[in-house]
PDB file of C-alpha atoms in Angstrom:
ATOM      1  CA  MET S 598      -1.768  14.788 -19.545  1.00 57.00           C
ATOM      2  CA  SER S 599      -1.522  12.381 -16.612  1.00 58.00           C
ATOM      3  CA  ALA S 600       1.774  10.800 -15.593  1.00 57.00           C
ATOM      4  CA  SER S 601       0.497   7.314 -16.474  1.00 57.00           C
ATOM      5  CA  MET S 602      -0.607   8.453 -19.951  1.00 57.00           C
ATOM      6  CA  PHE S 603       2.762  10.163 -20.488  1.00 54.00           C
ATOM      7  CA  ASN S 604       4.552   6.967 -19.442  1.00 54.00           C
ATOM      8  CA  PHE S 605       2.378   4.878 -21.773  1.00 54.00           C
ATOM      9  CA  ILE S 606       3.041   7.161 -24.736  1.00 53.00           C
ATOM     10  CA  ASN S 607       6.786   7.212 -24.093  1.00 52.00           C
ATOM     11  CA  GLU S 608       7.096   3.504 -23.243  1.00 54.00           C
ATOM     12  CA  LYS S 609       8.935   2.619 -26.443  1.00 54.00           C
ATOM     13  CA  TYR S 610      11.604   5.201 -25.620  1.00 53.00           C
ATOM     14  CA  ARG S 611      12.148   3.822 -22.114  1.00 58.00           C
ATOM     15  CA  ARG S 612      12.753   0.197 -23.053  1.00 78.00           C
ATOM     16  CA  ASP S 613      15.851  -1.618 -21.945  1.00 89.00           C
ATOM     17  CA  GLN S 614      17.367  -3.755 -24.700  1.00 93.00           C
ATOM     18  CA  LEU S 615      18.931  -6.214 -22.238  1.00 95.00           C
ATOM     19  CA  ILE S 616      15.579  -6.907 -20.584  1.00 94.00           C
ATOM     20  CA  ASP S 617      13.877  -7.133 -23.979  1.00 94.00           C
ATOM     21  CA  PHE S 618      16.537  -9.656 -25.084  1.00 94.00           C
ATOM     22  CA  MET S 619      16.017 -11.708 -21.907  1.00 95.00           C
ATOM     23  CA  LYS S 620      12.241 -11.598 -22.315  1.00 93.00           C
ATOM     24  CA  GLU S 621      12.457 -12.764 -25.919  1.00 92.00           C
ATOM     25  CA  THR S 622      14.939 -15.536 -25.028  1.00 92.00           C
ATOM     26  CA  LEU S 623      12.639 -16.817 -22.265  1.00 91.00           C
ATOM     27  CA  ARG S 624       9.608 -16.808 -24.546  1.00 88.00           C
ATOM     28  CA  HIS S 625      10.172 -20.278 -26.016  1.00 83.00           C
ATOM     29  CA  SER S 626      10.287 -21.973 -22.610  1.00 82.00           C
ATOM     30  CA  PHE S 627       7.156 -20.277 -21.332  1.00 80.00           C
ATOM     31  CA  ILE S 628       5.136 -20.568 -24.528  1.00 76.00           C
ATOM     32  CA  LEU S 629       5.961 -24.273 -24.772  1.00 79.00           C
ATOM     33  CA  ASN S 630       5.392 -24.705 -20.999  1.00 76.00           C
ATOM     34  CA  MET S 631       8.853 -26.146 -20.321  1.00 79.00           C
ATOM     35  CA  PRO S 632       9.594 -25.180 -16.689  1.00 75.00           C
ATOM     36  CA  THR S 633      12.799 -27.234 -16.532  1.00 77.00           C
ATOM     37  CA  ASN S 634      14.330 -24.777 -19.016  1.00 85.00           C
ATOM     38  CA  TYR S 635      13.677 -21.627 -16.944  1.00 90.00           C
ATOM     39  CA  GLY S 636      16.591 -22.088 -14.548  1.00 90.00           C
ATOM     40  CA  ALA S 637      18.895 -23.193 -17.374  1.00 91.00           C
ATOM     41  CA  THR S 638      18.019 -20.070 -19.340  1.00 93.00           C
ATOM     42  CA  PHE S 639      18.843 -17.839 -16.364  1.00 95.00           C
ATOM     43  CA  ARG S 640      22.082 -19.826 -15.879  1.00 95.00           C
ATOM     44  CA  SER S 641      22.916 -19.000 -19.527  1.00 94.00           C
ATOM     45  CA  PHE S 642      22.230 -15.308 -18.863  1.00 96.00           C
ATOM     46  CA  GLU S 643      24.535 -15.540 -15.851  1.00 96.00           C
ATOM     47  CA  ALA S 644      27.311 -16.990 -18.042  1.00 96.00           C
ATOM     48  CA  LEU S 645      26.798 -14.238 -20.639  1.00 96.00           C
ATOM     49  CA  VAL S 646      27.137 -11.588 -17.915  1.00 97.00           C
ATOM     50  CA  GLU S 647      30.322 -13.205 -16.591  1.00 97.00           C
ATOM     51  CA  GLU S 648      31.823 -13.339 -20.075  1.00 96.00           C
ATOM     52  CA  CYS S 649      30.865  -9.672 -20.580  1.00 95.00           C
ATOM     53  CA  ARG S 650      32.578  -8.779 -17.303  1.00 95.00           C
ATOM     54  CA  SER S 651      35.820 -10.515 -18.269  1.00 95.00           C
ATOM     55  CA  THR S 652      36.010  -9.549 -21.971  1.00 93.00           C
ATOM     56  CA  PRO S 653      33.466  -6.775 -22.594  1.00 89.00           C
ATOM     57  CA  ALA S 654      34.512  -5.823 -26.123  1.00 88.00           C
ATOM     58  CA  GLN S 655      34.441  -9.387 -27.463  1.00 91.00           C
ATOM     59  CA  SER S 656      31.542 -10.758 -25.420  1.00 94.00           C
ATOM     60  CA  LYS S 657      28.626 -12.537 -27.016  1.00 96.00           C
ATOM     61  CA  LEU S 658      26.241 -10.459 -24.891  1.00 95.00           C
ATOM     62  CA  LYS S 659      27.693  -7.227 -26.303  1.00 94.00           C
ATOM     63  CA  GLN S 660      27.171  -8.617 -29.811  1.00 95.00           C
ATOM     64  CA  LEU S 661      23.577  -9.629 -29.040  1.00 95.00           C
ATOM     65  CA  VAL S 662      22.743  -6.451 -27.111  1.00 95.00           C
ATOM     66  CA  PRO S 663      25.071  -3.670 -28.328  1.00 93.00           C
ATOM     67  CA  SER S 664      23.666  -1.144 -25.843  1.00 92.00           C
ATOM     68  CA  VAL S 665      24.488  -3.272 -22.790  1.00 93.00           C
ATOM     69  CA  GLY S 666      26.578  -1.430 -20.217  1.00 91.00           C
ATOM     70  CA  SER S 667      29.248  -2.625 -17.807  1.00 92.00           C
ATOM     71  CA  PHE S 668      28.649  -5.191 -15.086  1.00 92.00           C
ATOM     72  CA  HIS S 669      30.578  -4.441 -11.899  1.00 90.00           C
ATOM     73  CA  THR S 670      29.525  -7.554  -9.995  1.00 91.00           C
ATOM     74  CA  PRO S 671      28.593 -11.107 -10.912  1.00 94.00           C
ATOM     75  CA  LEU S 672      24.825 -11.545 -11.140  1.00 96.00           C
ATOM     76  CA  PRO S 673      23.472 -14.775  -9.615  1.00 96.00           C
ATOM     77  CA  LEU S 674      20.510 -14.793 -12.004  1.00 97.00           C
ATOM     78  CA  GLU S 675      19.595 -18.458 -11.627  1.00 96.00           C
ATOM     79  CA  ALA S 676      19.396 -18.109  -7.837  1.00 96.00           C
ATOM     80  CA  ALA S 677      17.505 -14.806  -8.135  1.00 96.00           C
ATOM     81  CA  PHE S 678      14.978 -16.406 -10.487  1.00 96.00           C
ATOM     82  CA  ALA S 679      14.512 -19.346  -8.085  1.00 95.00           C
ATOM     83  CA  LEU S 680      13.927 -16.988  -5.158  1.00 95.00           C
ATOM     84  CA  TYR S 681      11.572 -14.751  -7.139  1.00 96.00           C
ATOM     85  CA  ASP S 682       9.690 -17.785  -8.457  1.00 95.00           C
ATOM     86  CA  GLN S 683       9.366 -19.159  -4.940  1.00 94.00           C
ATOM     87  CA  LYS S 684       7.365 -16.076  -3.975  1.00 94.00           C
ATOM     88  CA  TYR S 685       5.494 -15.223  -7.197  1.00 94.00           C
ATOM     89  CA  HIS S 686       5.216 -18.677  -8.849  1.00 93.00           C
ATOM     90  CA  ILE S 687       5.819 -17.414 -12.361  1.00 91.00           C
ATOM     91  CA  SER S 688       6.949 -20.875 -13.453  1.00 89.00           C
ATOM     92  CA  GLN S 689       3.480 -22.161 -12.565  1.00 89.00           C
ATOM     93  CA  ARG S 690       1.906 -20.045 -15.284  1.00 86.00           C
ATOM     94  CA  ARG S 691       1.102 -21.729 -18.537  1.00 81.00           C
ATOM     95  CA  HIS S 692       2.066 -20.034 -21.796  1.00 80.00           C
ATOM     96  CA  VAL S 693       2.618 -16.630 -20.166  1.00 84.00           C
ATOM     97  CA  THR S 694       6.131 -15.233 -20.362  1.00 86.00           C
ATOM     98  CA  PRO S 695       7.602 -13.099 -17.558  1.00 91.00           C
ATOM     99  CA  SER S 696       6.805  -9.426 -18.000  1.00 92.00           C
ATOM    100  CA  PHE S 697       9.364  -6.697 -18.549  1.00 92.00           C
ATOM    101  CA  ASN S 698       8.946  -5.646 -14.903  1.00 92.00           C
ATOM    102  CA  GLU S 699       9.302  -9.198 -13.589  1.00 95.00           C
ATOM    103  CA  ILE S 700      12.618  -9.592 -15.416  1.00 95.00           C
ATOM    104  CA  ARG S 701      13.689  -6.178 -14.114  1.00 93.00           C
ATOM    105  CA  HIS S 702      12.828  -7.322 -10.576  1.00 94.00           C
ATOM    106  CA  ILE S 703      14.845 -10.533 -11.042  1.00 95.00           C
ATOM    107  CA  LEU S 704      17.841  -8.486 -12.247  1.00 95.00           C
ATOM    108  CA  ASN S 705      17.463  -6.153  -9.249  1.00 91.00           C
ATOM    109  CA  LEU S 706      17.228  -9.121  -6.888  1.00 92.00           C
ATOM    110  CA  ALA S 707      20.359 -10.652  -8.424  1.00 94.00           C
ATOM    111  CA  GLN S 708      22.187  -7.358  -7.879  1.00 91.00           C
ATOM    112  CA  VAL S 709      21.123  -7.222  -4.229  1.00 87.00           C
ATOM    113  CA  MET S 710      22.136 -10.864  -3.770  1.00 91.00           C
ATOM    114  CA  ALA S 711      25.556 -10.130  -5.301  1.00 92.00           C
ATOM    115  CA  LEU S 712      26.085  -7.172  -2.968  1.00 88.00           C
ATOM    116  CA  SER S 713      24.464  -8.610   0.165  1.00 83.00           C
ATOM    117  CA  LYS S 714      27.734  -9.557   1.866  1.00 79.00           C
ATOM    118  CA  SER S 715      29.396  -6.193   1.330  1.00 81.00           C
ATOM    119  CA  LEU S 716      26.494  -3.725   1.163  1.00 71.00           C
ATOM    120  CA  ARG S 717      26.728  -0.954   3.738  1.00 71.00           C
ATOM    121  CA  MET S 718      24.340   1.703   2.448  1.00 68.00           C
ATOM    122  CA  VAL S 719      21.310   1.881   0.161  1.00 65.00           C
ATOM    123  CA  THR S 720      19.977   5.026  -1.469  1.00 65.00           C
ATOM    124  CA  PHE S 721      16.822   5.533  -3.501  1.00 60.00           C
ATOM    125  CA  ASP S 722      16.217   7.631  -6.560  1.00 56.00           C
ATOM    126  CA  GLY S 723      13.035   9.135  -7.944  1.00 52.00           C
ATOM    127  CA  ASP S 724      12.188   6.702 -10.736  1.00 54.00           C
ATOM    128  CA  GLN S 725       8.614   6.155  -9.547  1.00 53.00           C
ATOM    129  CA  THR S 726       9.405   2.769  -8.002  1.00 59.00           C
ATOM    130  CA  LEU S 727       8.698   3.921  -4.459  1.00 62.00           C
ATOM    131  CA  TYR S 728       6.233   6.757  -4.995  1.00 60.00           C
ATOM    132  CA  ASP S 729       4.542   8.613  -7.838  1.00 60.00           C
ATOM    133  CA  ASP S 730       6.541  11.147  -9.809  1.00 57.00           C
ATOM    134  CA  GLY S 731       6.567  14.375  -7.832  1.00 61.00           C
ATOM    135  CA  GLY S 732       5.090  12.603  -4.804  1.00 66.00           C
ATOM    136  CA  ASN S 733       6.379  11.906  -1.327  1.00 67.00           C
ATOM    137  CA  PHE S 734       6.087   9.161   1.245  1.00 66.00           C
ATOM    138  CA  SER S 735       3.154   9.656   3.566  1.00 72.00           C
ATOM    139  CA  ALA S 736       4.242   9.901   7.202  1.00 71.00           C
ATOM    140  CA  ASP S 737       2.333   6.732   8.116  1.00 76.00           C
ATOM    141  CA  SER S 738       3.644   4.685   5.177  1.00 74.00           C
ATOM    142  CA  ILE S 739       5.185   1.406   6.347  1.00 75.00           C
ATOM    143  CA  LEU S 740       8.152   2.086   4.076  1.00 70.00           C
ATOM    144  CA  CYS S 741       8.655   5.502   5.675  1.00 72.00           C
ATOM    145  CA  VAL S 742       8.467   3.978   9.158  1.00 74.00           C
ATOM    146  CA  LEU S 743      11.013   1.285   8.243  1.00 72.00           C
ATOM    147  CA  LEU S 744      13.362   3.769   6.566  1.00 68.00           C
ATOM    148  CA  CYS S 745      13.211   6.004   9.631  1.00 71.00           C
ATOM    149  CA  LYS S 746      14.145   3.049  11.862  1.00 69.00           C
ATOM    150  CA  VAL S 747      17.102   2.228   9.609  1.00 62.00           C
ATOM    151  CA  ASN S 748      18.065   5.913   9.578  1.00 56.00           C
ATOM    152  CA  VAL S 749      18.092   6.013  13.378  1.00 48.00           C
ATOM    153  CA  LEU S 750      20.344   2.953  13.463  1.00 44.00           C
ATOM    154  CA  ALA S 751      22.582   4.300  10.711  1.00 45.00           C
ATOM    155  CA  GLY S 752      22.627   7.758  12.248  1.00 41.00           C
ATOM    156  CA  SER S 753      23.766   6.410  15.567  1.00 37.00           C
ATOM    157  CA  SER S 754      26.472   4.173  14.188  1.00 39.00           C
ATOM    158  CA  HIS S 755      27.693   5.140  10.712  1.00 41.00           C
ATOM    159  CA  SER S 756      26.480   8.408   9.355  1.00 41.00           C
ATOM    160  CA  GLY S 757      26.042  11.976  10.366  1.00 41.00           C
ATOM    161  CA  TRP S 758      22.565  12.532   8.892  1.00 40.00           C
ATOM    162  CA  HIS S 759      19.434  12.387  10.999  1.00 40.00           C
TER     163      HIS S 759
END
């Protein structure tokens, strides 16, 4: 069985309830083609995250999505959506809601934006976002070249690995 077929079969087991909740909440704005609501909806998500950070046990988000974990930083979701939309123009689509992966990318972007002033190191894990399961970077991959440049800079100034 191929990796893509395995992932397709097991998709329902790998869903994230927070992203599913966000996708469902955004549906009305996209189906009704109401782009002025997109930013407001992400601002509401941002407020839910902040409330969950300050009072996790009693938060509305925890009630709506019982499986939601802890948030260690604020998430500037409205700004992340605006930046993501600037590049991918998802608000220009008519009647097509953001995909699971697009919402995941917006959450990831918000996390990077929240950490951008204090971030000192980034590590990658093997969740098939950078290369196929069991695969490696090819030596001529642009990502490999860029990571090696960062490694040289980090190796010479902050870390002991080369």
